[in-house]
Amino acid sequence: MGAPAAQLLLLLFACRWAPGGANLSQDDSQPWTSDETVVAGGTVVLKCQVKDHEDSSLQWSNPAQQTLYFGEKRALRDNRIQLVSSTPHELSISISNVALADEGEYTCSIFTMPVRTAKSLVTVLGIPQKPIITGYKSSLREKETTTLNCQSSGSKPAAQLTWRKGDQELHGEPTRIQEDPNGKTFTVSSSVTFQVTREDDGAVIVCSVNHESLKGADRSTSQRIEVLYTPTAMIRPDPPHPREGQKLLLHCEGRGNPVPQQYLWEKEGSVPPLKITQESALIFPFLNKSDSGTYGCTAISNMGSYKAYYTLNVNDPSPVPSSSSTYHAIIGGIVAFIVFLLLILLIFLGHYLIRHKGTYLTHEAKGSDDAPDADTAIINAEGGQSGGDDKKEYFI
C-alpha cells in the first residue's frame, strides 16, 4: 500500500471517530449527537447538530422508529417530550420523567440525498430501593452468634451492599444478584455473621447500598441490637476516707443487662448476711472502730451474679479546732504584721537621720575655720583702743 493510500485511510478513521464520541465525518451534511445517561424519573436532553443542512430539517425518532419531532413540529403525542431548540443547524428535545422503557437508541435524521442519520444511546439507571434488614431476634445473649440479611431491589445496573457496626466495617458475604421479573432491574442481597459481646449492647448495625444513580447520597437502613449479659459491680464509699463518728454509705454500683434487681451485703466473719435488698447502698449511721473489716456485695440479675469486695478501715476522729484558738491565731497574725511594719519604718528612719546628721556636721566644721572665736575678738578690740601702731594680739 502506497503512502497516499495510507494517509487517506488515516484521515477517514480520524473523521469517523472524532473526539467527544460524536459521530462526525468529513461530510458537512452529516449530523452528530452524543450518548446520554439519565436516572429513572429524571430528564434527558437529546441534541442533534449539523453544519450544512442543505435546506432540509432535522428529525428525532425513538427506538421504536416513531418520529418525535420533525423540525419544530411535534409528531408524537407524549407530553413528556418537549422541544428545546429548533434551528436549521440544531434540533434539541427533552424527555422528562424518564422510565426504564425509554432506554435505547434514538435516531437523528436529515433528509438530504442520501438521507443521513446519527445515533444517540440513552441509558436509564434504575434507582435501588432502600435496603431491608431481616434475621434479628428480640435480644441476643453474650457470646451468641447471629446472622443478619440485607436486600434491595430495583437497581440497574446491579448495586452493591456493604455492612458496618457503628464506625467499624463488617465483612459480609459477597453481594448476590438476581434479575427482577421485568428483565431490566436487579435485586441484590447480602448477609453478615458475627459474635456479639457485652460491648455490642445498643450497637447499630447498618446496611448501605452503593449505586451510581445515588450520586453519593446515603441510602441505608439500620438495626439496633440488644445484648443480655451477666452483671458487674464495684463498691464506692461516701465519704472516700471515713472516720469514726461519721455517717458512711457504701454504694454497690451494679451494671448489666438487665440491670441487677437484688443486692446481697455480707461482712467477712459475720453470719447471717447483713442485708438483702433492692437498694444498692449499705448505711452506717455512726461509724465505730468495730465496723472495720471486709465487706462483700453480690449484684444479682436474671443473667447471673457478681460479687465485689471493699475493705473498710475506720480512721480516728479528725481534730476539731476550737473557736478560741482560731481567734488567738488571727490576733497573733495581726500583731506580727504590725511589728513587721514598725521594723521597716525604724530602718528607713535611721537611714534618713544618719544621712542628714553627716551633712550638718560638715557645715559646722567649715564655719569654725573661717571666723575667730569670741575671746579673740574681744582682745583685738581692747588692743585697738589702747595702743595705736604698737597693738598686739593675745589669743586666749
Coordinates of C-alpha atoms in Angstrom, one line a residue:
M1 CA 0.0 0.0 0.0
G2 CA 1.4 3.4 -1.0
A3 CA 1.9 6.4 1.2
P4 CA -1.1 8.4 -0.3
A5 CA -3.5 5.5 0.3
A6 CA -2.3 5.1 3.9
Q7 CA -2.8 8.8 4.6
L8 CA -6.3 8.6 3.1
L9 CA -7.3 5.7 5.4
L10 CA -5.9 7.6 8.5
L11 CA -7.9 10.6 7.5
L12 CA -11.1 8.7 7.1
F13 CA -10.5 6.9 10.5
A14 CA -9.9 10.3 12.3
C15 CA -13.1 11.7 10.8
R16 CA -15.2 8.7 11.7
W17 CA -14.0 8.7 15.4
A18 CA -13.9 12.3 16.3
P19 CA -13.2 13.5 19.9
G20 CA -16.0 13.5 22.4
G21 CA -17.7 10.4 21.0
A22 CA -19.6 12.5 18.3
N23 CA -20.5 10.7 15.1
L24 CA -18.6 13.1 12.7
S25 CA -17.4 12.7 9.1
Q26 CA -15.9 15.0 6.5
D27 CA -19.4 15.4 5.1
D28 CA -20.7 18.8 6.4
S29 CA -24.3 17.4 6.0
Q30 CA -23.7 14.6 8.4
P31 CA -25.5 15.2 11.7
W32 CA -23.9 14.3 15.0
T33 CA -25.2 13.5 18.5
S34 CA -23.9 12.2 21.8
D35 CA -24.9 9.3 24.1
E36 CA -26.7 10.2 27.3
T37 CA -27.2 8.6 30.8
V38 CA -30.2 9.5 32.9
V39 CA -31.6 8.3 36.2
A40 CA -35.1 6.9 36.1
G41 CA -37.6 9.7 36.8
G42 CA -35.1 12.3 35.6
T43 CA -35.0 14.4 32.4
V44 CA -32.7 13.8 29.4
V45 CA -31.9 16.3 26.6
L46 CA -31.2 14.9 23.1
K47 CA -29.2 17.3 20.9
C48 CA -28.6 16.9 17.2
Q49 CA -26.5 19.2 15.1
V50 CA -25.5 19.6 11.5
K51 CA -23.1 22.0 9.8
D52 CA -24.7 22.1 6.3
H53 CA -28.5 21.4 6.5
E54 CA -28.9 21.6 2.6
D55 CA -32.3 23.3 3.2
S56 CA -33.6 20.2 5.0
S57 CA -35.0 19.8 8.6
L58 CA -33.7 17.6 11.3
Q59 CA -35.8 14.8 12.8
W60 CA -35.7 12.8 16.1
S61 CA -37.1 9.2 16.3
N62 CA -37.4 6.9 19.3
P63 CA -36.0 3.3 19.5
A64 CA -39.4 2.1 18.0
Q65 CA -38.7 4.4 15.0
Q66 CA -41.6 6.6 15.9
T67 CA -41.0 10.2 14.9
L68 CA -40.9 12.5 17.9
Y69 CA -40.2 15.9 16.3
F70 CA -39.7 16.9 12.7
G71 CA -38.1 20.3 13.0
E72 CA -40.3 22.3 15.3
K73 CA -43.3 20.2 14.7
R74 CA -44.4 17.6 17.3
A75 CA -45.1 14.2 15.8
L76 CA -45.8 12.0 18.8
R77 CA -48.5 12.9 21.4
D78 CA -46.4 12.5 24.5
N79 CA -46.4 15.4 26.9
R80 CA -43.2 14.3 28.5
I81 CA -41.4 15.1 25.2
Q82 CA -40.8 18.9 24.7
L83 CA -39.0 21.0 22.1
V84 CA -35.9 22.7 23.5
S85 CA -34.4 24.3 20.4
S86 CA -35.1 24.1 16.6
T87 CA -32.8 25.9 14.1
P88 CA -31.6 24.9 10.7
H89 CA -28.4 23.6 12.3
E90 CA -29.8 22.1 15.5
L91 CA -32.8 20.2 16.9
S92 CA -32.9 19.5 20.7
I93 CA -35.7 17.9 22.6
S94 CA -36.1 16.9 26.2
I95 CA -37.8 13.8 27.7
S96 CA -39.0 14.2 31.3
N97 CA -39.9 11.6 33.9
V98 CA -37.8 9.0 32.0
A99 CA -38.8 5.4 32.5
L100 CA -36.8 2.2 32.1
A101 CA -38.8 1.6 28.9
D102 CA -37.4 4.8 27.3
E103 CA -33.9 3.2 27.2
G104 CA -32.5 2.5 23.7
E105 CA -31.1 4.1 20.6
Y106 CA -32.6 7.4 19.4
T107 CA -32.1 8.4 15.8
C108 CA -31.5 11.9 14.4
S109 CA -32.1 12.1 10.6
I110 CA -31.7 14.8 8.0
F111 CA -33.5 14.1 4.7
T112 CA -30.8 15.0 2.2
M113 CA -29.7 13.0 -0.8
P114 CA -28.9 10.5 0.5
V115 CA -30.6 10.5 4.0
R116 CA -28.0 10.9 6.8
T117 CA -28.6 9.7 10.3
A118 CA -26.8 9.8 13.7
K119 CA -27.5 7.5 16.8
S120 CA -27.8 8.5 20.5
L121 CA -27.8 5.7 23.0
V122 CA -29.9 6.6 26.1
T123 CA -29.0 4.6 29.2
V124 CA -31.6 4.7 32.0
L125 CA -30.3 3.9 35.6
G126 CA -32.6 2.1 37.9
I127 CA -32.6 3.6 41.4
P128 CA -32.2 0.9 44.2
Q129 CA -34.8 0.8 46.8
K130 CA -34.0 1.3 50.5
P131 CA -32.5 -1.9 51.8
I132 CA -34.3 -4.1 54.3
I133 CA -32.6 -6.0 57.2
T134 CA -34.0 -9.3 58.4
G135 CA -32.9 -12.0 60.8
Y136 CA -32.7 -10.1 64.1
K137 CA -34.4 -11.6 67.2
S138 CA -35.7 -9.5 70.1
S139 CA -32.4 -9.9 72.1
L140 CA -29.1 -11.8 72.0
R141 CA -27.1 -13.3 74.7
E142 CA -23.4 -12.5 75.2
K143 CA -21.1 -14.6 73.0
E144 CA -24.1 -15.7 70.8
T145 CA -23.6 -15.8 67.1
T146 CA -26.1 -14.1 64.8
T147 CA -26.7 -13.7 61.1
L148 CA -28.4 -10.6 59.5
N149 CA -29.7 -10.4 56.0
C150 CA -30.0 -7.3 53.8
Q151 CA -31.8 -6.9 50.5
S152 CA -32.5 -4.1 47.9
S153 CA -34.5 -4.2 44.7
G154 CA -34.8 -2.1 41.6
S155 CA -31.2 -1.2 40.7
K156 CA -29.9 -1.1 37.2
P157 CA -27.1 -2.0 36.9
A158 CA -26.9 -4.2 40.0
A159 CA -26.0 -2.3 43.2
Q160 CA -23.5 -3.3 45.8
L161 CA -24.3 -3.8 49.6
T162 CA -21.9 -3.0 52.5
W163 CA -22.2 -3.6 56.3
R164 CA -20.9 -1.7 59.3
K165 CA -21.3 -1.7 63.0
G166 CA -21.0 1.9 64.3
D167 CA -17.9 3.2 62.6
Q168 CA -16.4 -0.3 62.1
E169 CA -16.8 -2.1 58.8
L170 CA -18.2 -5.6 58.9
H171 CA -17.1 -8.1 56.3
G172 CA -20.3 -9.7 55.0
E173 CA -20.7 -12.3 52.2
P174 CA -20.3 -11.1 48.6
T175 CA -23.4 -9.4 47.1
R176 CA -25.8 -11.8 45.4
I177 CA -27.5 -10.6 42.3
Q178 CA -30.9 -11.7 40.9
E179 CA -32.7 -10.3 37.9
D180 CA -36.2 -8.9 38.6
P181 CA -39.3 -10.1 36.7
N182 CA -39.3 -7.0 34.4
G183 CA -36.0 -8.2 32.9
K184 CA -34.4 -4.8 33.4
T185 CA -33.6 -4.3 37.1
F186 CA -31.9 -6.4 39.7
T187 CA -32.4 -7.4 43.3
V188 CA -29.2 -7.6 45.4
S189 CA -28.8 -9.3 48.8
S190 CA -26.0 -9.9 51.3
S191 CA -25.6 -11.4 54.8
V192 CA -23.2 -10.9 57.7
T193 CA -22.5 -13.2 60.6
F194 CA -20.7 -12.2 63.8
Q195 CA -20.5 -13.0 67.6
V196 CA -21.8 -10.4 70.0
T197 CA -20.2 -9.2 73.2
R198 CA -21.4 -7.0 76.0
E199 CA -19.9 -4.0 74.3
D200 CA -22.3 -4.6 71.4
D201 CA -25.3 -3.9 73.6
G202 CA -27.0 -0.9 72.0
A203 CA -24.8 -1.1 68.9
V204 CA -26.3 -0.1 65.5
I205 CA -25.8 -2.4 62.5
V206 CA -26.1 -0.5 59.2
C207 CA -26.6 -1.9 55.7
S208 CA -25.9 0.5 52.9
V209 CA -26.5 0.3 49.1
N210 CA -24.0 1.8 46.7
H211 CA -25.0 2.8 43.2
E212 CA -24.1 5.4 40.6
S213 CA -27.7 6.7 40.4
L214 CA -27.5 7.9 44.0
K215 CA -24.6 10.2 43.2
G216 CA -23.0 9.8 46.6
A217 CA -26.3 10.1 48.6
D218 CA -26.7 7.8 51.5
R219 CA -29.3 5.0 51.2
S220 CA -29.1 2.7 54.1
T221 CA -31.1 1.1 56.9
S222 CA -30.1 0.3 60.4
Q223 CA -30.9 -2.3 63.1
R224 CA -30.2 -1.6 66.8
I225 CA -29.2 -4.8 68.7
E226 CA -29.7 -5.6 72.4
V227 CA -27.2 -8.0 74.2
L228 CA -28.0 -9.6 77.5
Y229 CA -25.0 -10.2 79.8
T230 CA -24.1 -11.0 83.4
P231 CA -23.8 -8.1 85.8
T232 CA -20.6 -6.5 87.2
A233 CA -20.3 -4.4 90.4
M234 CA -18.0 -2.2 92.3
I235 CA -18.3 -0.7 95.8
R236 CA -17.8 3.1 96.3
P237 CA -17.6 4.6 99.8
D238 CA -19.1 8.0 100.6
P239 CA -17.1 9.8 102.1
P240 CA -14.0 8.3 100.5
H241 CA -11.9 8.3 103.8
P242 CA -14.4 7.5 106.6
R243 CA -13.6 8.4 110.2
E244 CA -15.0 7.3 113.5
G245 CA -18.3 9.0 114.3
Q246 CA -19.1 9.9 110.7
K247 CA -22.1 8.6 108.6
L248 CA -20.9 6.2 105.9
L249 CA -22.7 4.9 102.8
L250 CA -21.2 2.0 100.8
H251 CA -22.7 2.2 97.3
C252 CA -22.8 -1.1 95.3
E253 CA -22.8 0.1 91.7
G254 CA -24.0 -2.7 89.5
R255 CA -24.1 -2.8 85.7
G256 CA -25.6 -5.4 83.4
N257 CA -28.4 -6.1 81.0
P258 CA -30.8 -6.5 82.6
V259 CA -29.6 -4.3 85.5
P260 CA -29.3 -6.1 88.9
Q261 CA -32.6 -6.4 90.7
Q262 CA -31.2 -7.5 94.1
Y263 CA -28.1 -6.8 96.3
L264 CA -26.7 -9.1 99.0
W265 CA -24.4 -7.5 101.6
E266 CA -22.0 -9.6 103.7
K267 CA -19.2 -9.0 106.1
E268 CA -16.4 -11.5 106.3
G269 CA -16.5 -13.4 109.6
S270 CA -20.1 -12.4 110.2
V271 CA -23.2 -14.5 109.7
P272 CA -26.0 -14.3 108.6
P273 CA -25.8 -11.7 105.7
L274 CA -26.1 -8.1 106.7
K275 CA -28.8 -7.1 104.2
I276 CA -30.7 -8.4 101.2
T277 CA -32.4 -5.5 99.4
Q278 CA -33.3 -3.9 96.1
E279 CA -31.4 -0.8 97.4
S280 CA -27.7 -0.7 96.4
A281 CA -26.4 1.1 99.4
L282 CA -25.3 -0.1 102.9
I283 CA -25.7 2.7 105.5
F284 CA -23.6 3.2 108.7
P285 CA -25.3 6.0 110.7
F286 CA -22.4 6.3 113.2
L287 CA -19.1 4.6 112.4
N288 CA -17.2 2.7 115.1
K289 CA -13.9 1.0 115.1
S290 CA -15.7 -2.3 115.3
D291 CA -17.2 -1.6 111.8
S292 CA -13.7 -2.1 110.2
G293 CA -13.5 -5.2 108.0
T294 CA -14.0 -6.6 104.5
Y295 CA -17.5 -6.2 103.0
G296 CA -18.9 -8.0 100.0
C297 CA -21.7 -7.0 97.7
T298 CA -23.3 -9.5 95.4
A299 CA -25.3 -8.0 92.5
I300 CA -28.0 -10.4 91.2
S301 CA -29.9 -10.4 87.9
N302 CA -31.7 -12.9 85.7
M303 CA -28.4 -13.4 83.8
G304 CA -26.3 -14.3 86.9
S305 CA -24.5 -12.6 89.7
Y306 CA -21.2 -10.8 90.5
K307 CA -19.6 -10.2 93.9
A308 CA -17.4 -7.1 94.7
Y309 CA -15.3 -6.5 97.9
Y310 CA -14.3 -3.5 99.9
T311 CA -12.0 -3.3 102.9
L312 CA -13.2 -0.7 105.4
N313 CA -10.7 0.9 107.8
V314 CA -12.3 3.3 110.2
N315 CA -9.8 6.2 111.0
D316 CA -9.6 8.2 114.2
P317 CA -11.9 11.2 114.6
S318 CA -10.5 14.3 112.9
P319 CA -9.4 17.0 115.4
V320 CA -11.8 20.0 115.5
P321 CA -10.1 23.3 116.1
S322 CA -11.7 25.4 118.9
S323 CA -13.0 28.9 118.3
S324 CA -10.7 30.5 121.0
S325 CA -7.6 29.0 119.3
T326 CA -8.8 30.3 116.0
Y327 CA -9.3 33.8 117.5
H328 CA -5.8 33.8 119.0
A329 CA -4.3 32.7 115.8
I330 CA -5.9 35.6 114.0
I331 CA -4.8 38.2 116.6
G332 CA -1.2 36.8 116.6
G333 CA -1.1 37.2 112.8
I334 CA -2.3 40.8 113.0
V335 CA 0.3 41.7 115.8
A336 CA 3.1 40.1 113.8
F337 CA 2.2 42.1 110.7
I338 CA 2.2 45.4 112.7
V339 CA 5.6 44.6 114.3
F340 CA 6.9 43.9 110.8
L341 CA 5.7 47.3 109.6
L342 CA 7.3 49.1 112.6
L343 CA 10.6 47.4 111.9
I344 CA 10.6 48.6 108.3
L345 CA 9.7 52.2 109.5
L346 CA 12.6 52.3 112.0
I347 CA 15.1 51.1 109.4
F348 CA 14.1 53.8 107.0
L349 CA 14.0 56.5 109.7
G350 CA 17.5 55.5 111.0
H351 CA 18.9 55.6 107.5
Y352 CA 17.4 59.1 106.9
L353 CA 18.9 60.5 110.2
I354 CA 22.3 59.2 109.5
R355 CA 22.5 60.9 106.1
H356 CA 21.2 64.3 107.4
K357 CA 23.4 64.3 110.5
G358 CA 26.6 63.9 108.5
T359 CA 25.6 66.9 106.3
Y360 CA 25.1 69.1 109.4
L361 CA 28.5 68.4 111.0
T362 CA 30.2 69.1 107.7
H363 CA 28.7 72.7 107.5
E364 CA 29.7 73.4 111.2
A365 CA 33.4 72.5 110.6
K366 CA 33.6 74.8 107.7
G367 CA 32.2 77.8 109.8
S368 CA 34.8 77.4 112.6
D369 CA 37.8 77.6 110.2
D370 CA 36.8 80.9 108.7
A371 CA 35.8 83.1 111.8
P372 CA 37.8 83.8 115.1
D373 CA 36.1 82.8 118.3
A374 CA 34.5 85.3 120.6
D375 CA 37.5 85.7 123.1
T376 CA 39.9 86.6 120.3
A377 CA 37.6 89.2 119.0
I378 CA 37.3 90.9 122.4
I379 CA 41.1 91.1 122.9
N380 CA 41.6 92.5 119.5
A381 CA 39.1 95.2 120.3
E382 CA 40.8 96.3 123.5
G383 CA 44.2 96.4 122.0
G384 CA 43.0 98.7 119.3
Q385 CA 41.7 101.2 121.9
S386 CA 45.0 101.5 123.9
G387 CA 47.7 101.2 121.6
G388 CA 47.9 102.8 118.0
D389 CA 50.6 101.2 115.9
D390 CA 52.0 99.1 118.8
K391 CA 48.9 97.0 119.2
K392 CA 49.4 93.2 120.0
E393 CA 47.1 90.3 119.7
Y394 CA 46.7 87.9 122.5
F395 CA 44.9 84.7 122.0
I396 CA 43.4 83.1 124.9

